[in-house]
Amino acid sequence: VTPFELARIAAVAADDKKAKDILVLDLSDQTDVCDYFVICTGDNARMADSIVDEIREKIRKNTGLSPLSTEGREGLKWILVDYGSVVVHVRDYYRLERLWEDAPRVDVGLEA
């Protein structure tokens, strides 16, 4: 599975759980930390937790991959799921995309 396909699966899974503000950033030319950064928002901590569960399940089911690490679940203000080439950030209010405002936005085919 390519990093783009992995990012797309994560974005679609987030969309399936009604995440808001889903954004996929192509960081491949900007950093060596990851190729894609998927950012989305849940309405509350419980919803953010549910979104993360859906993303992990869909990626495991479609690729067999498990995350390298998952952080922030205990506080539920934000959750970071690291798949190496793709990092997923689910939050209930942070706006990390401002740090990468120059990174190209990637259309993964989600309806507006």
Short mmCIF file of C-alpha atoms in Angstrom, two decimals:
data_model
loop_
_atom_site.label_atom_id
_atom_site.label_comp_id
_atom_site.label_asym_id
_atom_site.label_seq_id
_atom_site.Cartn_x
_atom_site.Cartn_y
_atom_site.Cartn_z
CA VAL A 1 0.00 0.00 0.00
CA THR A 2 1.33 3.45 -0.88
CA PRO A 3 1.42 6.32 1.61
CA PHE A 4 -1.28 8.09 -0.43
CA GLU A 5 -3.55 5.03 -0.29
CA LEU A 6 -3.00 4.78 3.46
CA ALA A 7 -3.85 8.47 3.90
CA ARG A 8 -6.96 8.07 1.79
CA ILE A 9 -8.17 5.07 3.82
CA ALA A 10 -7.70 7.12 7.01
CA ALA A 11 -9.57 10.12 5.55
CA VAL A 12 -12.47 7.97 4.31
CA ALA A 13 -12.70 6.22 7.69
CA ALA A 14 -12.80 9.60 9.45
CA ASP A 15 -15.51 10.74 7.05
CA ASP A 16 -17.51 7.57 7.75
CA LYS A 17 -17.57 8.58 11.42
CA LYS A 18 -18.69 12.12 10.57
CA ALA A 19 -15.39 13.83 11.33
CA LYS A 20 -15.28 17.49 10.35
CA ASP A 21 -12.60 19.59 8.67
CA ILE A 22 -10.87 16.54 7.16
CA LEU A 23 -7.62 17.66 5.62
CA VAL A 24 -4.87 15.63 3.97
CA LEU A 25 -1.54 17.41 3.64
CA ASP A 26 1.25 16.24 1.35
CA LEU A 27 4.43 16.79 3.37
CA SER A 28 6.69 14.63 1.23
CA ASP A 29 8.67 17.63 -0.03
CA GLN A 30 8.60 19.51 3.29
CA THR A 31 9.78 17.06 5.95
CA ASP A 32 11.17 13.58 6.34
CA VAL A 33 8.89 12.86 9.32
CA CYS A 34 6.04 11.55 7.15
CA ASP A 35 4.66 11.77 3.61
CA TYR A 36 1.05 12.63 4.49
CA PHE A 37 -0.60 14.23 7.49
CA VAL A 38 -4.31 13.55 7.93
CA ILE A 39 -6.05 16.02 10.24
CA CYS A 40 -9.69 15.98 11.31
CA THR A 41 -11.96 17.17 14.08
CA GLY A 42 -14.56 15.45 16.24
CA ASP A 43 -17.37 17.32 17.92
CA ASN A 44 -16.23 16.12 21.33
CA ALA A 45 -13.75 13.77 23.03
CA ARG A 46 -15.99 10.71 22.68
CA MET A 47 -16.41 11.32 18.96
CA ALA A 48 -12.65 11.82 18.52
CA ASP A 49 -12.07 8.47 20.21
CA SER A 50 -14.62 6.81 17.93
CA ILE A 51 -12.99 8.34 14.83
CA VAL A 52 -9.60 6.94 15.87
CA ASP A 53 -11.10 3.48 16.41
CA GLU A 54 -12.64 3.58 12.92
CA ILE A 55 -9.39 4.71 11.29
CA ARG A 56 -7.36 2.00 13.02
CA GLU A 57 -9.91 -0.68 12.13
CA LYS A 58 -10.25 0.35 8.46
CA ILE A 59 -6.49 0.53 7.98
CA ARG A 60 -5.96 -2.84 9.67
CA LYS A 61 -8.76 -4.44 7.66
CA ASN A 62 -7.63 -3.00 4.31
CA THR A 63 -3.85 -3.18 4.70
CA GLY A 64 -3.03 -5.38 7.66
CA LEU A 65 -1.08 -2.50 9.20
CA SER A 66 -1.13 -1.46 12.83
CA PRO A 67 0.07 1.95 13.98
CA LEU A 68 3.63 2.36 15.20
CA SER A 69 2.22 4.36 18.10
CA THR A 70 -0.90 6.12 19.32
CA GLU A 71 -0.62 9.07 21.68
CA GLY A 72 -3.00 11.38 23.50
CA ARG A 73 -5.85 8.96 24.00
CA GLU A 74 -5.91 9.35 27.76
CA GLY A 75 -6.68 13.08 27.59
CA LEU A 76 -8.84 12.96 24.47
CA LYS A 77 -8.09 16.58 23.57
CA TRP A 78 -6.11 15.25 20.63
CA ILE A 79 -5.05 11.83 19.43
CA LEU A 80 -2.05 11.16 17.20
CA VAL A 81 -1.83 7.87 15.30
CA ASP A 82 1.54 7.22 13.65
CA TYR A 83 1.79 4.84 10.69
CA GLY A 84 5.28 5.99 9.71
CA SER A 85 4.64 7.44 6.26
CA VAL A 86 1.23 8.72 7.39
CA VAL A 87 0.39 10.49 10.64
CA VAL A 88 -3.24 10.98 11.64
CA HIS A 89 -4.22 13.74 14.06
CA VAL A 90 -7.75 13.77 15.49
CA ARG A 91 -8.59 16.70 17.70
CA ASP A 92 -11.55 18.42 19.14
CA TYR A 93 -10.20 21.94 18.68
CA TYR A 94 -6.50 22.24 17.73
CA ARG A 95 -5.60 23.64 14.30
CA LEU A 96 -2.25 22.02 13.47
CA GLU A 97 -2.67 22.66 9.76
CA ARG A 98 -1.53 26.24 10.43
CA LEU A 99 1.98 24.87 11.04
CA TRP A 100 1.94 23.42 7.52
CA GLU A 101 0.04 26.17 5.72
CA ASP A 102 2.43 25.99 2.74
CA ALA A 103 1.98 22.23 2.28
CA PRO A 104 -0.14 21.21 -0.70
CA ARG A 105 -3.66 20.09 0.16
CA VAL A 106 -4.55 16.71 -1.34
CA ASP A 107 -7.98 15.89 -2.73
CA VAL A 108 -8.82 12.34 -1.67
CA GLY A 109 -12.29 12.41 -3.21
CA LEU A 110 -14.45 13.11 -0.16
CA GLU A 111 -17.68 14.96 -0.74
CA ALA A 112 -17.82 18.46 0.70
#
